[in-house]
Amino acid sequence: MIFKRPEKKQICYGVVALFAMLLLLFTFLPQFRIQKFTSTPLRYVSEKELLDSSGLRRGQHFLTGLINRNFAKTLRGRYYKAEQAVKATIPQIRDLEIKLQGTNCIFFQVLERLPVAAVEVDNSVVLMDRDGMALEMRSELPAGVPVITGLNIRNITVGKPIEVALERELKRSLAMLSALVEADTAAAGELQLLPLLVEVRPSAKQRVVIKLRLPANGKILNLSCAQNDYLTKHFVWLRRVIAAGVFDDRVPGTLDLSGKYQIFKPLDEQQEIEKYNWDGVEILPPAPQPVEYVPEESEWSEEYYE
């Protein structure tokens, strides 16, 4: 039997037909269409909000929205246009990555802006994150969110930073809250400081007054804080001593955390000032006050009287 070698035209037709068939399969097979959406755990933003604002739809081809003019970005498997659309629509999102997983699943990696404080405006409260971004306006204050008072507010627009007369006062207050949140997550322990916060107020000498409600008896503990290298360490220490009940029976006063040491100053000036060490709840004696030396009369030299 004699076999004829296929002609070049036949080979070309076969290659084209094979390519067309593969293209049809690649286009219409469900394995190449988005069937599933997943995300990191969400607290304030819903999955529906994410999907609606991204413009992505179930059943679309996985290449839709993935191909970018920058080929390097396309190879990363991220939907950059969808990311920008979500960030522009939902102010509660700090950062976002939308990635392709396989050929039929899209994963939303979301970093939310969490409310750490609020300001009161008329009969409402406005929640803000650690950067001072206004997240949303509510009629009632959510549990566990402290109020920052003493600010001269000029303008509030949801999705934008809150405008105040003295921006440094707002930044100081938020810095205190960031250090407190860091202390809550830095060490193990059931007691957290953030749920105990009642009020945060900027004060003189670049300090911030924080009011905590003690869990044992509901009394208010006043803190005087300033930005320094010891602040987070102060708050970690404070978690431990509050849990131990150190301040439950203390007289009214203020715990000064503006320096290297924790110093409790009672409102009654006749009460002794208590200075605490880092390692426990032992009370150290107050630092001795310098006494001015005044010589006796007999010690004055004759030259003094001349």
PDB file of C-alpha atoms in Angstrom:
ATOM      1  CA  MET A   1       0.000   0.000   0.000  1.00  0.00           C
ATOM      2  CA  ILE A   2       1.294   3.411  -0.960  1.00  0.00           C
ATOM      3  CA  PHE A   3       0.717   6.357   1.418  1.00  0.00           C
ATOM      4  CA  LYS A   4       0.665   9.863   0.056  1.00  0.00           C
ATOM      5  CA  ARG A   5       2.207  12.642   2.069  1.00  0.00           C
ATOM      6  CA  PRO A   6      -0.474  15.203   2.998  1.00  0.00           C
ATOM      7  CA  GLU A   7      -0.291  18.408   1.105  1.00  0.00           C
ATOM      8  CA  LYS A   8       0.711  21.616   2.878  1.00  0.00           C
ATOM      9  CA  LYS A   9      -2.771  23.060   2.472  1.00  0.00           C
ATOM     10  CA  GLN A  10      -4.301  20.085   4.222  1.00  0.00           C
ATOM     11  CA  ILE A  11      -1.851  20.435   7.093  1.00  0.00           C
ATOM     12  CA  CYS A  12      -2.681  24.125   7.446  1.00  0.00           C
ATOM     13  CA  TYR A  13      -6.406  23.417   7.399  1.00  0.00           C
ATOM     14  CA  GLY A  14      -5.957  20.766  10.078  1.00  0.00           C
ATOM     15  CA  VAL A  15      -3.955  23.083  12.314  1.00  0.00           C
ATOM     16  CA  VAL A  16      -6.535  25.851  11.909  1.00  0.00           C
ATOM     17  CA  ALA A  17      -9.396  23.467  12.656  1.00  0.00           C
ATOM     18  CA  LEU A  18      -7.614  22.158  15.746  1.00  0.00           C
ATOM     19  CA  PHE A  19      -6.905  25.678  16.949  1.00  0.00           C
ATOM     20  CA  ALA A  20     -10.525  26.699  16.363  1.00  0.00           C
ATOM     21  CA  MET A  21     -11.782  23.721  18.333  1.00  0.00           C
ATOM     22  CA  LEU A  22      -9.444  24.453  21.212  1.00  0.00           C
ATOM     23  CA  LEU A  23     -10.523  28.086  21.156  1.00  0.00           C
ATOM     24  CA  LEU A  24     -14.189  27.077  21.313  1.00  0.00           C
ATOM     25  CA  LEU A  25     -13.503  24.754  24.218  1.00  0.00           C
ATOM     26  CA  PHE A  26     -11.447  27.451  25.995  1.00  0.00           C
ATOM     27  CA  THR A  27     -14.251  29.969  25.465  1.00  0.00           C
ATOM     28  CA  PHE A  28     -17.322  27.970  26.380  1.00  0.00           C
ATOM     29  CA  LEU A  29     -16.258  25.202  28.765  1.00  0.00           C
ATOM     30  CA  PRO A  30     -17.446  25.944  32.337  1.00  0.00           C
ATOM     31  CA  GLN A  31     -13.973  25.131  33.665  1.00  0.00           C
ATOM     32  CA  PHE A  32     -12.800  28.475  32.233  1.00  0.00           C
ATOM     33  CA  ARG A  33     -15.686  30.542  33.596  1.00  0.00           C
ATOM     34  CA  ILE A  34     -15.897  31.987  37.087  1.00  0.00           C
ATOM     35  CA  GLN A  35     -18.043  29.772  39.279  1.00  0.00           C
ATOM     36  CA  LYS A  36     -16.938  30.770  42.767  1.00  0.00           C
ATOM     37  CA  PHE A  37     -15.920  33.833  44.820  1.00  0.00           C
ATOM     38  CA  THR A  38     -14.104  33.625  48.167  1.00  0.00           C
ATOM     39  CA  SER A  39     -12.606  36.192  50.535  1.00  0.00           C
ATOM     40  CA  THR A  40     -10.757  36.686  53.788  1.00  0.00           C
ATOM     41  CA  PRO A  41     -13.016  36.900  56.890  1.00  0.00           C
ATOM     42  CA  LEU A  42     -15.037  40.137  56.772  1.00  0.00           C
ATOM     43  CA  ARG A  43     -16.301  42.154  59.750  1.00  0.00           C
ATOM     44  CA  TYR A  44     -17.930  45.279  58.342  1.00  0.00           C
ATOM     45  CA  VAL A  45     -18.043  44.848  54.560  1.00  0.00           C
ATOM     46  CA  SER A  46     -20.381  42.250  53.058  1.00  0.00           C
ATOM     47  CA  GLU A  47     -19.505  39.880  50.221  1.00  0.00           C
ATOM     48  CA  LYS A  48     -22.372  41.320  48.182  1.00  0.00           C
ATOM     49  CA  GLU A  49     -20.918  44.839  48.492  1.00  0.00           C
ATOM     50  CA  LEU A  50     -17.539  43.577  47.305  1.00  0.00           C
ATOM     51  CA  LEU A  51     -18.960  41.740  44.318  1.00  0.00           C
ATOM     52  CA  ASP A  52     -21.327  44.501  43.242  1.00  0.00           C
ATOM     53  CA  SER A  53     -18.659  47.205  43.391  1.00  0.00           C
ATOM     54  CA  SER A  54     -16.018  45.111  41.606  1.00  0.00           C
ATOM     55  CA  GLY A  55     -18.068  44.575  38.446  1.00  0.00           C
ATOM     56  CA  LEU A  56     -17.131  40.888  38.408  1.00  0.00           C
ATOM     57  CA  ARG A  57     -19.919  38.396  37.701  1.00  0.00           C
ATOM     58  CA  ARG A  58     -20.453  34.703  38.110  1.00  0.00           C
ATOM     59  CA  GLY A  59     -20.234  32.921  34.748  1.00  0.00           C
ATOM     60  CA  GLN A  60     -17.876  35.424  33.114  1.00  0.00           C
ATOM     61  CA  HIS A  61     -14.704  34.170  31.446  1.00  0.00           C
ATOM     62  CA  PHE A  62     -11.734  34.281  33.775  1.00  0.00           C
ATOM     63  CA  LEU A  63      -9.792  36.467  31.298  1.00  0.00           C
ATOM     64  CA  THR A  64     -12.463  39.196  31.404  1.00  0.00           C
ATOM     65  CA  GLY A  65     -10.949  42.055  33.386  1.00  0.00           C
ATOM     66  CA  LEU A  66      -7.701  40.139  33.893  1.00  0.00           C
ATOM     67  CA  ILE A  67      -5.900  41.154  30.699  1.00  0.00           C
ATOM     68  CA  ASN A  68      -3.996  44.388  31.253  1.00  0.00           C
ATOM     69  CA  ARG A  69      -1.948  46.572  28.973  1.00  0.00           C
ATOM     70  CA  ASN A  70       0.943  45.841  31.289  1.00  0.00           C
ATOM     71  CA  PHE A  71       1.677  42.186  30.529  1.00  0.00           C
ATOM     72  CA  ALA A  72       3.595  41.777  33.788  1.00  0.00           C
ATOM     73  CA  LYS A  73       0.464  42.709  35.760  1.00  0.00           C
ATOM     74  CA  THR A  74      -1.574  40.212  33.745  1.00  0.00           C
ATOM     75  CA  LEU A  75       0.854  37.446  34.673  1.00  0.00           C
ATOM     76  CA  ARG A  76       0.312  38.230  38.372  1.00  0.00           C
ATOM     77  CA  GLY A  77      -3.291  37.099  38.004  1.00  0.00           C
ATOM     78  CA  ARG A  78      -4.813  40.182  39.614  1.00  0.00           C
ATOM     79  CA  TYR A  79      -7.897  42.127  38.559  1.00  0.00           C
ATOM     80  CA  TYR A  80      -6.497  45.650  38.951  1.00  0.00           C
ATOM     81  CA  LYS A  81      -9.466  47.529  37.482  1.00  0.00           C
ATOM     82  CA  ALA A  82     -11.844  45.705  39.819  1.00  0.00           C
ATOM     83  CA  GLU A  83      -9.594  46.556  42.794  1.00  0.00           C
ATOM     84  CA  GLN A  84      -9.657  50.256  41.952  1.00  0.00           C
ATOM     85  CA  ALA A  85     -13.445  50.196  41.538  1.00  0.00           C
ATOM     86  CA  VAL A  86     -13.956  48.585  44.964  1.00  0.00           C
ATOM     87  CA  LYS A  87     -11.597  51.025  46.734  1.00  0.00           C
ATOM     88  CA  ALA A  88     -13.363  53.983  45.147  1.00  0.00           C
ATOM     89  CA  THR A  89     -16.798  52.686  46.211  1.00  0.00           C
ATOM     90  CA  ILE A  90     -16.224  51.295  49.720  1.00  0.00           C
ATOM     91  CA  PRO A  91     -14.280  53.626  52.061  1.00  0.00           C
ATOM     92  CA  GLN A  92     -14.161  50.923  54.762  1.00  0.00           C
ATOM     93  CA  ILE A  93     -11.515  49.054  52.747  1.00  0.00           C
ATOM     94  CA  ARG A  94      -7.905  49.986  53.476  1.00  0.00           C
ATOM     95  CA  ASP A  95      -6.262  47.640  50.973  1.00  0.00           C
ATOM     96  CA  LEU A  96      -7.428  44.960  48.569  1.00  0.00           C
ATOM     97  CA  GLU A  97      -6.122  42.325  46.187  1.00  0.00           C
ATOM     98  CA  ILE A  98      -8.426  40.407  43.821  1.00  0.00           C
ATOM     99  CA  LYS A  99      -6.670  37.290  42.570  1.00  0.00           C
ATOM    100  CA  LEU A 100      -7.480  34.429  40.227  1.00  0.00           C
ATOM    101  CA  GLN A 101      -7.351  30.987  41.815  1.00  0.00           C
ATOM    102  CA  GLY A 102      -7.273  28.203  39.246  1.00  0.00           C
ATOM    103  CA  THR A 103      -9.452  29.078  36.248  1.00  0.00           C
ATOM    104  CA  ASN A 104     -12.894  29.365  37.821  1.00  0.00           C
ATOM    105  CA  CYS A 105     -12.427  30.983  41.262  1.00  0.00           C
ATOM    106  CA  ILE A 106     -11.680  34.583  42.303  1.00  0.00           C
ATOM    107  CA  PHE A 107     -10.298  35.380  45.752  1.00  0.00           C
ATOM    108  CA  PHE A 108     -10.762  38.750  47.505  1.00  0.00           C
ATOM    109  CA  GLN A 109      -7.930  39.463  49.966  1.00  0.00           C
ATOM    110  CA  VAL A 110      -9.360  42.335  52.016  1.00  0.00           C
ATOM    111  CA  LEU A 111      -7.832  44.555  54.691  1.00  0.00           C
ATOM    112  CA  GLU A 112     -10.664  46.511  56.282  1.00  0.00           C
ATOM    113  CA  ARG A 113     -10.517  49.877  57.980  1.00  0.00           C
ATOM    114  CA  LEU A 114     -11.625  49.131  61.527  1.00  0.00           C
ATOM    115  CA  PRO A 115     -13.341  51.814  63.632  1.00  0.00           C
ATOM    116  CA  VAL A 116     -11.171  52.699  66.613  1.00  0.00           C
ATOM    117  CA  ALA A 117     -12.958  55.881  67.714  1.00  0.00           C
ATOM    118  CA  ALA A 118     -15.888  58.171  67.048  1.00  0.00           C
ATOM    119  CA  VAL A 119     -16.765  61.864  67.193  1.00  0.00           C
ATOM    120  CA  GLU A 120     -20.164  63.278  68.052  1.00  0.00           C
ATOM    121  CA  VAL A 121     -21.860  65.524  65.489  1.00  0.00           C
ATOM    122  CA  ASP A 122     -25.299  66.940  66.301  1.00  0.00           C
ATOM    123  CA  ASN A 123     -27.390  63.885  67.256  1.00  0.00           C
ATOM    124  CA  SER A 124     -25.158  61.353  65.486  1.00  0.00           C
ATOM    125  CA  VAL A 125     -21.738  59.767  65.806  1.00  0.00           C
ATOM    126  CA  VAL A 126     -19.183  59.365  63.042  1.00  0.00           C
ATOM    127  CA  LEU A 127     -16.894  56.331  63.188  1.00  0.00           C
ATOM    128  CA  MET A 128     -13.255  56.734  62.149  1.00  0.00           C
ATOM    129  CA  ASP A 129     -10.271  54.454  61.689  1.00  0.00           C
ATOM    130  CA  ARG A 130      -6.727  54.919  62.991  1.00  0.00           C
ATOM    131  CA  ASP A 131      -5.917  57.342  60.149  1.00  0.00           C
ATOM    132  CA  GLY A 132      -8.838  59.640  60.934  1.00  0.00           C
ATOM    133  CA  MET A 133     -10.853  58.448  57.922  1.00  0.00           C
ATOM    134  CA  ALA A 134     -14.603  58.906  58.366  1.00  0.00           C
ATOM    135  CA  LEU A 135     -16.116  55.461  57.818  1.00  0.00           C
ATOM    136  CA  GLU A 136     -19.829  55.899  58.476  1.00  0.00           C
ATOM    137  CA  MET A 137     -22.401  57.911  60.389  1.00  0.00           C
ATOM    138  CA  ARG A 138     -24.682  56.244  62.948  1.00  0.00           C
ATOM    139  CA  SER A 139     -27.438  57.338  65.268  1.00  0.00           C
ATOM    140  CA  GLU A 140     -25.978  55.401  68.221  1.00  0.00           C
ATOM    141  CA  LEU A 141     -22.460  54.690  69.393  1.00  0.00           C
ATOM    142  CA  PRO A 142     -21.473  51.000  68.910  1.00  0.00           C
ATOM    143  CA  ALA A 143     -20.301  49.130  71.977  1.00  0.00           C
ATOM    144  CA  GLY A 144     -16.554  49.198  72.521  1.00  0.00           C
ATOM    145  CA  VAL A 145     -15.903  52.326  70.427  1.00  0.00           C
ATOM    146  CA  PRO A 146     -14.640  55.327  72.469  1.00  0.00           C
ATOM    147  CA  VAL A 147     -15.535  58.952  71.751  1.00  0.00           C
ATOM    148  CA  ILE A 148     -12.844  61.572  71.078  1.00  0.00           C
ATOM    149  CA  THR A 149     -13.936  64.871  72.603  1.00  0.00           C
ATOM    150  CA  GLY A 150     -12.469  68.377  72.636  1.00  0.00           C
ATOM    151  CA  LEU A 151     -11.936  68.606  68.855  1.00  0.00           C
ATOM    152  CA  ASN A 152     -12.962  71.622  66.807  1.00  0.00           C
ATOM    153  CA  ILE A 153     -14.460  69.802  63.802  1.00  0.00           C
ATOM    154  CA  ARG A 154     -14.644  71.743  60.538  1.00  0.00           C
ATOM    155  CA  ASN A 155     -15.920  69.197  58.035  1.00  0.00           C
ATOM    156  CA  ILE A 156     -16.845  65.515  57.847  1.00  0.00           C
ATOM    157  CA  THR A 157     -17.315  63.581  54.603  1.00  0.00           C
ATOM    158  CA  VAL A 158     -17.667  59.806  54.691  1.00  0.00           C
ATOM    159  CA  GLY A 159     -14.753  58.233  52.841  1.00  0.00           C
ATOM    160  CA  LYS A 160     -12.399  61.175  53.529  1.00  0.00           C
ATOM    161  CA  PRO A 161     -10.236  62.239  56.505  1.00  0.00           C
ATOM    162  CA  ILE A 162     -12.055  64.246  59.151  1.00  0.00           C
ATOM    163  CA  GLU A 163     -11.071  67.925  59.027  1.00  0.00           C
ATOM    164  CA  VAL A 164     -10.369  69.581  62.374  1.00  0.00           C
ATOM    165  CA  ALA A 165      -8.968  72.972  63.389  1.00  0.00           C
ATOM    166  CA  LEU A 166      -5.868  71.457  65.038  1.00  0.00           C
ATOM    167  CA  GLU A 167      -4.910  68.320  63.143  1.00  0.00           C
ATOM    168  CA  ARG A 168      -2.118  67.478  65.589  1.00  0.00           C
ATOM    169  CA  GLU A 169      -4.677  66.983  68.372  1.00  0.00           C
ATOM    170  CA  LEU A 170      -6.553  64.378  66.338  1.00  0.00           C
ATOM    171  CA  LYS A 171      -3.296  62.671  65.345  1.00  0.00           C
ATOM    172  CA  ARG A 172      -2.161  62.503  68.978  1.00  0.00           C
ATOM    173  CA  SER A 173      -5.454  60.969  70.067  1.00  0.00           C
ATOM    174  CA  LEU A 174      -5.373  58.377  67.288  1.00  0.00           C
ATOM    175  CA  ALA A 175      -1.731  57.562  68.056  1.00  0.00           C
ATOM    176  CA  MET A 176      -2.717  56.775  71.658  1.00  0.00           C
ATOM    177  CA  LEU A 177      -5.480  54.480  70.417  1.00  0.00           C
ATOM    178  CA  SER A 178      -3.138  52.730  67.981  1.00  0.00           C
ATOM    179  CA  ALA A 179      -0.683  52.030  70.801  1.00  0.00           C
ATOM    180  CA  LEU A 180      -3.516  50.719  72.949  1.00  0.00           C
ATOM    181  CA  VAL A 181      -4.770  48.392  70.198  1.00  0.00           C
ATOM    182  CA  GLU A 182      -1.201  47.192  69.655  1.00  0.00           C
ATOM    183  CA  ALA A 183      -0.917  46.410  73.362  1.00  0.00           C
ATOM    184  CA  ASP A 184      -4.178  44.443  73.253  1.00  0.00           C
ATOM    185  CA  THR A 185      -2.717  42.177  70.570  1.00  0.00           C
ATOM    186  CA  ALA A 186       0.918  42.127  71.729  1.00  0.00           C
ATOM    187  CA  ALA A 187       0.483  39.877  74.751  1.00  0.00           C
ATOM    188  CA  ALA A 188      -1.769  37.012  75.744  1.00  0.00           C
ATOM    189  CA  GLY A 189      -4.552  37.608  78.215  1.00  0.00           C
ATOM    190  CA  GLU A 190      -8.312  37.782  78.383  1.00  0.00           C
ATOM    191  CA  LEU A 191      -8.590  41.404  79.504  1.00  0.00           C
ATOM    192  CA  GLN A 192      -8.522  43.935  76.669  1.00  0.00           C
ATOM    193  CA  LEU A 193      -8.250  47.695  77.120  1.00  0.00           C
ATOM    194  CA  LEU A 194     -10.197  48.783  74.049  1.00  0.00           C
ATOM    195  CA  PRO A 195     -13.618  47.625  75.373  1.00  0.00           C
ATOM    196  CA  LEU A 196     -12.939  49.560  78.607  1.00  0.00           C
ATOM    197  CA  LEU A 197     -12.416  52.916  76.863  1.00  0.00           C
ATOM    198  CA  VAL A 198     -14.976  55.600  77.647  1.00  0.00           C
ATOM    199  CA  GLU A 199     -13.461  58.825  76.363  1.00  0.00           C
ATOM    200  CA  VAL A 200     -10.329  60.187  74.689  1.00  0.00           C
ATOM    201  CA  ARG A 201      -9.548  63.889  74.912  1.00  0.00           C
ATOM    202  CA  PRO A 202      -6.468  65.868  73.788  1.00  0.00           C
ATOM    203  CA  SER A 203      -5.135  68.158  76.514  1.00  0.00           C
ATOM    204  CA  ALA A 204      -2.320  70.625  77.134  1.00  0.00           C
ATOM    205  CA  LYS A 205       1.418  69.912  76.920  1.00  0.00           C
ATOM    206  CA  GLN A 206       0.942  67.496  73.993  1.00  0.00           C
ATOM    207  CA  ARG A 207      -0.855  64.999  76.190  1.00  0.00           C
ATOM    208  CA  VAL A 208      -4.040  62.979  75.801  1.00  0.00           C
ATOM    209  CA  VAL A 209      -6.437  62.104  78.618  1.00  0.00           C
ATOM    210  CA  ILE A 210      -7.985  58.638  78.368  1.00  0.00           C
ATOM    211  CA  LYS A 211     -10.820  57.443  80.592  1.00  0.00           C
ATOM    212  CA  LEU A 212     -11.145  53.721  81.289  1.00  0.00           C
ATOM    213  CA  ARG A 213     -14.021  51.998  83.099  1.00  0.00           C
ATOM    214  CA  LEU A 214     -12.651  49.394  85.494  1.00  0.00           C
ATOM    215  CA  PRO A 215     -14.370  46.034  84.911  1.00  0.00           C
ATOM    216  CA  ALA A 216     -14.564  45.107  88.607  1.00  0.00           C
ATOM    217  CA  ASN A 217     -16.579  48.055  89.921  1.00  0.00           C
ATOM    218  CA  GLY A 218     -17.314  50.388  87.016  1.00  0.00           C
ATOM    219  CA  LYS A 219     -15.151  53.196  88.426  1.00  0.00           C
ATOM    220  CA  ILE A 220     -13.358  55.536  86.026  1.00  0.00           C
ATOM    221  CA  LEU A 221      -9.556  55.459  85.820  1.00  0.00           C
ATOM    222  CA  ASN A 222      -8.000  58.554  84.236  1.00  0.00           C
ATOM    223  CA  LEU A 223      -4.827  58.176  82.192  1.00  0.00           C
ATOM    224  CA  SER A 224      -2.516  60.993  81.151  1.00  0.00           C
ATOM    225  CA  CYS A 225      -0.559  59.846  78.083  1.00  0.00           C
ATOM    226  CA  ALA A 226       2.023  61.245  75.701  1.00  0.00           C
ATOM    227  CA  GLN A 227       3.741  59.813  72.645  1.00  0.00           C
ATOM    228  CA  ASN A 228       6.965  58.095  73.706  1.00  0.00           C
ATOM    229  CA  ASP A 229       8.891  54.871  73.262  1.00  0.00           C
ATOM    230  CA  TYR A 230       7.288  53.320  76.363  1.00  0.00           C
ATOM    231  CA  LEU A 231       3.619  53.855  75.547  1.00  0.00           C
ATOM    232  CA  THR A 232       2.771  50.399  74.207  1.00  0.00           C
ATOM    233  CA  LYS A 233       4.739  48.842  77.058  1.00  0.00           C
ATOM    234  CA  HIS A 234       2.745  51.003  79.501  1.00  0.00           C
ATOM    235  CA  PHE A 235      -0.539  49.692  78.083  1.00  0.00           C
ATOM    236  CA  VAL A 236       0.634  46.058  78.205  1.00  0.00           C
ATOM    237  CA  TRP A 237       1.518  46.608  81.871  1.00  0.00           C
ATOM    238  CA  LEU A 238      -1.837  48.296  82.450  1.00  0.00           C
ATOM    239  CA  ARG A 239      -3.724  45.252  81.123  1.00  0.00           C
ATOM    240  CA  ARG A 240      -1.994  43.099  83.697  1.00  0.00           C
ATOM    241  CA  VAL A 241      -2.506  45.357  86.707  1.00  0.00           C
ATOM    242  CA  ILE A 242      -6.173  46.060  85.906  1.00  0.00           C
ATOM    243  CA  ALA A 243      -6.772  42.304  85.625  1.00  0.00           C
ATOM    244  CA  ALA A 244      -5.083  41.927  89.032  1.00  0.00           C
ATOM    245  CA  GLY A 245      -7.412  44.546  90.536  1.00  0.00           C
ATOM    246  CA  VAL A 246      -4.625  46.931  91.563  1.00  0.00           C
ATOM    247  CA  PHE A 247      -6.689  50.077  90.957  1.00  0.00           C
ATOM    248  CA  ASP A 248     -10.048  48.769  92.183  1.00  0.00           C
ATOM    249  CA  ASP A 249      -9.684  50.270  95.664  1.00  0.00           C
ATOM    250  CA  ARG A 250      -7.500  53.262  94.814  1.00  0.00           C
ATOM    251  CA  VAL A 251      -8.584  56.771  95.715  1.00  0.00           C
ATOM    252  CA  PRO A 252      -9.615  59.004  92.771  1.00  0.00           C
ATOM    253  CA  GLY A 253      -6.644  60.191  90.762  1.00  0.00           C
ATOM    254  CA  THR A 254      -4.743  60.060  87.482  1.00  0.00           C
ATOM    255  CA  LEU A 255      -2.283  57.459  86.250  1.00  0.00           C
ATOM    256  CA  ASP A 256       0.502  59.340  84.458  1.00  0.00           C
ATOM    257  CA  LEU A 257       1.933  57.341  81.535  1.00  0.00           C
ATOM    258  CA  SER A 258       3.670  60.259  79.830  1.00  0.00           C
ATOM    259  CA  GLY A 259       7.195  59.263  80.874  1.00  0.00           C
ATOM    260  CA  LYS A 260       9.313  56.186  81.425  1.00  0.00           C
ATOM    261  CA  TYR A 261       7.495  55.092  84.599  1.00  0.00           C
ATOM    262  CA  GLN A 262       3.849  54.689  85.613  1.00  0.00           C
ATOM    263  CA  ILE A 263       3.004  57.198  88.332  1.00  0.00           C
ATOM    264  CA  PHE A 264      -0.363  57.388  90.105  1.00  0.00           C
ATOM    265  CA  LYS A 265      -1.222  60.900  91.290  1.00  0.00           C
ATOM    266  CA  PRO A 266      -4.230  61.107  93.658  1.00  0.00           C
ATOM    267  CA  LEU A 267      -6.592  64.057  93.401  1.00  0.00           C
ATOM    268  CA  ASP A 268      -6.051  64.641  97.113  1.00  0.00           C
ATOM    269  CA  GLU A 269      -2.624  66.275  97.260  1.00  0.00           C
ATOM    270  CA  GLN A 270      -2.112  64.974 100.790  1.00  0.00           C
ATOM    271  CA  GLN A 271      -2.127  61.401  99.515  1.00  0.00           C
ATOM    272  CA  GLU A 272       1.227  59.878  98.581  1.00  0.00           C
ATOM    273  CA  ILE A 273       2.194  59.593  94.919  1.00  0.00           C
ATOM    274  CA  GLU A 274       2.695  55.964  93.929  1.00  0.00           C
ATOM    275  CA  LYS A 275       5.353  54.932  91.450  1.00  0.00           C
ATOM    276  CA  TYR A 276       5.159  51.447  89.878  1.00  0.00           C
ATOM    277  CA  ASN A 277       7.867  49.212  88.507  1.00  0.00           C
ATOM    278  CA  TRP A 278       7.729  47.344  85.185  1.00  0.00           C
ATOM    279  CA  ASP A 279       7.813  43.779  86.458  1.00  0.00           C
ATOM    280  CA  GLY A 280       4.753  43.652  88.667  1.00  0.00           C
ATOM    281  CA  VAL A 281       2.321  45.557  90.789  1.00  0.00           C
ATOM    282  CA  GLU A 282       4.703  46.293  93.646  1.00  0.00           C
ATOM    283  CA  ILE A 283       4.464  49.898  94.801  1.00  0.00           C
ATOM    284  CA  LEU A 284       7.759  51.712  94.956  1.00  0.00           C
ATOM    285  CA  PRO A 285       8.285  54.536  97.414  1.00  0.00           C
ATOM    286  CA  PRO A 286       7.881  58.008  95.957  1.00  0.00           C
ATOM    287  CA  ALA A 287      11.067  59.686  94.823  1.00  0.00           C
ATOM    288  CA  PRO A 288      12.486  61.938  97.565  1.00  0.00           C
ATOM    289  CA  GLN A 289      12.025  65.642  96.937  1.00  0.00           C
ATOM    290  CA  PRO A 290      15.223  67.729  96.907  1.00  0.00           C
ATOM    291  CA  VAL A 291      15.561  69.876 100.052  1.00  0.00           C
ATOM    292  CA  GLU A 292      17.132  73.295  99.671  1.00  0.00           C
ATOM    293  CA  TYR A 293      20.057  73.746 101.986  1.00  0.00           C
ATOM    294  CA  VAL A 294      20.009  76.952 104.033  1.00  0.00           C
ATOM    295  CA  PRO A 295      23.109  77.511 106.212  1.00  0.00           C
ATOM    296  CA  GLU A 296      22.870  78.622 109.807  1.00  0.00           C
ATOM    297  CA  GLU A 297      23.489  82.230 110.726  1.00  0.00           C
ATOM    298  CA  SER A 298      26.864  81.437 112.181  1.00  0.00           C
ATOM    299  CA  GLU A 299      28.037  80.099 108.826  1.00  0.00           C
ATOM    300  CA  TRP A 300      27.627  83.411 106.957  1.00  0.00           C
ATOM    301  CA  SER A 301      30.961  84.963 106.262  1.00  0.00           C
ATOM    302  CA  GLU A 302      31.748  88.482 107.310  1.00  0.00           C
ATOM    303  CA  GLU A 303      32.153  89.453 103.655  1.00  0.00           C
ATOM    304  CA  TYR A 304      28.445  88.914 103.096  1.00  0.00           C
ATOM    305  CA  TYR A 305      27.532  91.683 105.524  1.00  0.00           C
ATOM    306  CA  GLU A 306      29.892  94.223 104.029  1.00  0.00           C
TER     307      GLU A 306
END
